[in-house]
Amino acid sequence: MIWPLKMFVGMVRDAINGDWDKIASNAISAFKGGHDVIGNYNYAANKELAKQNEEARERETKARLKTLDEWYEAENAKHGQSLSRDIIYHQKRLAALKKGSEEYRQESNKLEEAVRRQREDTSKKSEKLAADQQRAREKALKEAEAKRKAAQAKAQRAAEEAKRKAEKI
């Protein structure tokens, strides 16, 4: 719609500048540029196709996230809450989300929080295990010491008994 105006303005500009040789060629090139129907159609078609592809990607992502949410809820209902499942869930959500978006950032923070909690739980479990092993070692040492003392006392009584018997004879 603008190409006739562009053609006219180009002709007037060339006339003012004194480019009499280029008036016709510039007018024809402006006319050709305005009549690039195939190029204009391809541009609009590609733009529409890109828009449709983006909408399809968004629908697919929403469907994937919905399926993932349903799986997560079902697993939590069946087996209870689990940090390892939380981590897997957040990793899969991150893979489905668009990088750089606000939702991606929030999901990334949730994943980091789940990993941190798992590390803390693992640390607490290993500390508890180490404490349990230390208590078991101490208990075994006490029992061994008690058995050693009992055996020593028994040996001493046997020696005293043998000494008494030897004195009686």
Coordinates of C-alpha atoms in Angstrom, one line a residue:
M1 CA 0.0 0.0 0.0
I2 CA 2.9 2.3 0.7
W3 CA 4.8 1.5 -2.5
P4 CA 3.2 4.1 -4.7
L5 CA 4.0 6.8 -2.2
K6 CA 7.6 5.6 -1.9
M7 CA 7.8 5.6 -5.7
F8 CA 6.5 9.2 -5.9
V9 CA 8.8 10.4 -3.1
G10 CA 11.8 8.8 -4.7
M11 CA 11.0 10.5 -8.0
V12 CA 10.6 13.9 -6.4
R13 CA 13.8 13.5 -4.4
D14 CA 15.7 12.5 -7.6
A15 CA 14.2 15.5 -9.4
I16 CA 15.2 17.9 -6.5
N17 CA 18.7 16.5 -6.4
G18 CA 19.0 16.7 -10.2
D19 CA 19.5 13.0 -10.7
W20 CA 17.6 12.9 -14.0
D21 CA 19.2 9.7 -15.1
K22 CA 18.1 7.8 -12.0
I23 CA 14.5 9.0 -11.8
A24 CA 13.1 6.2 -14.0
S25 CA 15.4 3.5 -12.6
N26 CA 14.6 4.4 -9.0
A27 CA 10.9 4.6 -9.7
I28 CA 11.0 1.2 -11.3
S29 CA 13.0 -0.4 -8.5
A30 CA 10.5 1.1 -5.9
F31 CA 7.6 -0.3 -8.0
K32 CA 9.3 -3.7 -8.1
G33 CA 9.9 -3.6 -4.4
G34 CA 6.2 -2.9 -3.7
H35 CA 5.1 -5.6 -6.0
D36 CA 7.2 -8.4 -4.4
V37 CA 4.1 -10.3 -3.7
I38 CA 5.9 -13.7 -3.4
G39 CA 8.5 -12.3 -1.0
N40 CA 5.8 -10.6 1.1
Y41 CA 3.8 -13.8 1.1
N42 CA 6.8 -15.9 2.1
Y43 CA 7.7 -13.5 4.9
A44 CA 4.1 -13.5 6.3
A45 CA 3.8 -17.3 5.9
N46 CA 7.1 -17.9 7.7
K47 CA 6.1 -15.5 10.4
E48 CA 2.8 -17.3 10.9
L49 CA 4.5 -20.7 10.7
A50 CA 6.9 -19.6 13.5
K51 CA 4.0 -18.4 15.6
Q52 CA 2.2 -21.7 15.1
N53 CA 5.3 -23.7 16.0
E54 CA 5.8 -21.7 19.1
E55 CA 2.2 -22.3 20.2
A56 CA 2.6 -26.0 19.5
R57 CA 5.7 -26.1 21.6
E58 CA 3.9 -24.3 24.4
R59 CA 1.0 -26.8 24.3
E60 CA 3.4 -29.7 24.2
T61 CA 5.3 -28.3 27.2
K62 CA 2.2 -27.8 29.2
A63 CA 1.0 -31.4 28.4
R64 CA 4.4 -32.8 29.4
L65 CA 4.4 -30.8 32.6
K66 CA 0.9 -31.9 33.4
T67 CA 1.8 -35.6 32.8
L68 CA 4.9 -35.1 35.0
D69 CA 2.8 -33.5 37.8
E70 CA 0.3 -36.4 37.7
W71 CA 3.2 -38.9 37.9
Y72 CA 4.7 -37.1 40.8
E73 CA 1.4 -36.9 42.8
A74 CA 0.7 -40.6 42.1
E75 CA 4.2 -41.7 43.3
N76 CA 3.9 -39.5 46.4
A77 CA 0.5 -41.0 47.2
K78 CA 1.7 -44.5 46.6
H79 CA 5.2 -44.4 48.3
G80 CA 5.2 -41.1 50.3
Q81 CA 7.4 -38.1 49.9
S82 CA 11.0 -38.8 48.8
L83 CA 13.9 -36.4 48.3
S84 CA 15.4 -38.4 45.4
R85 CA 12.0 -38.4 43.7
D86 CA 11.7 -34.6 44.3
I87 CA 15.1 -34.1 42.6
I88 CA 14.1 -36.3 39.6
Y89 CA 10.8 -34.4 39.4
H90 CA 12.5 -31.0 39.4
Q91 CA 15.2 -32.1 36.9
K92 CA 12.5 -33.2 34.5
R93 CA 10.6 -30.0 34.9
L94 CA 13.7 -28.0 34.3
A95 CA 14.3 -30.0 31.1
A96 CA 10.8 -29.1 29.9
L97 CA 10.8 -25.4 30.8
K98 CA 12.3 -22.6 28.6
K99 CA 15.7 -21.4 29.9
G100 CA 15.8 -17.9 31.1
S101 CA 12.1 -17.8 32.0
E102 CA 10.9 -16.9 35.5
E103 CA 9.4 -20.3 35.9
Y104 CA 12.7 -21.9 35.0
R105 CA 14.5 -19.9 37.6
Q106 CA 12.0 -20.8 40.3
E107 CA 12.2 -24.5 39.4
S108 CA 16.0 -24.3 39.5
N109 CA 15.8 -22.9 43.0
K110 CA 13.5 -25.7 44.0
L111 CA 16.0 -28.3 42.6
E112 CA 18.9 -26.7 44.5
E113 CA 16.8 -26.7 47.7
A114 CA 16.0 -30.4 47.3
V115 CA 19.6 -31.3 46.6
R116 CA 20.7 -29.3 49.6
R117 CA 18.1 -31.1 51.8
Q118 CA 19.3 -34.5 50.5
R119 CA 22.9 -33.6 51.3
E120 CA 21.9 -32.6 54.8
D121 CA 19.9 -35.8 55.3
T122 CA 22.9 -37.8 54.0
S123 CA 25.2 -36.0 56.4
K124 CA 22.9 -36.5 59.4
K125 CA 22.5 -40.2 58.5
S126 CA 26.3 -40.6 58.2
E127 CA 26.8 -38.8 61.5
K128 CA 24.2 -41.0 63.2
L129 CA 25.8 -44.1 61.7
A130 CA 29.2 -43.0 62.9
A131 CA 27.8 -42.4 66.4
D132 CA 26.1 -45.7 66.4
Q133 CA 29.3 -47.5 65.3
Q134 CA 31.2 -45.6 68.1
R135 CA 28.6 -46.7 70.7
A136 CA 28.8 -50.3 69.4
R137 CA 32.6 -50.2 69.6
E138 CA 32.5 -48.8 73.2
K139 CA 29.9 -51.4 74.2
A140 CA 32.0 -54.2 72.7
L141 CA 35.1 -52.9 74.6
K142 CA 33.1 -52.8 77.9
E143 CA 31.8 -56.3 77.3
A144 CA 35.3 -57.5 76.5
E145 CA 36.7 -55.8 79.5
A146 CA 34.0 -57.3 81.7
K147 CA 34.7 -60.8 80.3
R148 CA 38.4 -60.3 80.8
K149 CA 37.8 -59.2 84.4
A150 CA 35.4 -62.1 85.0
A151 CA 37.9 -64.5 83.5
Q152 CA 40.7 -63.0 85.6
A153 CA 38.5 -63.2 88.7
K154 CA 37.6 -66.8 87.9
A155 CA 41.3 -67.7 87.3
Q156 CA 42.2 -66.0 90.6
R157 CA 39.5 -68.0 92.5
A158 CA 40.7 -71.1 90.8
A159 CA 44.3 -70.3 91.9
E160 CA 43.2 -69.6 95.4
E161 CA 41.1 -72.8 95.5
A162 CA 44.1 -74.7 94.2
K163 CA 46.3 -73.1 96.9
R164 CA 43.8 -74.0 99.6
K165 CA 43.7 -77.5 98.4
A166 CA 47.5 -77.7 98.4
E167 CA 47.6 -76.3 102.0
K168 CA 45.1 -79.0 103.1
I169 CA 47.1 -81.7 101.8

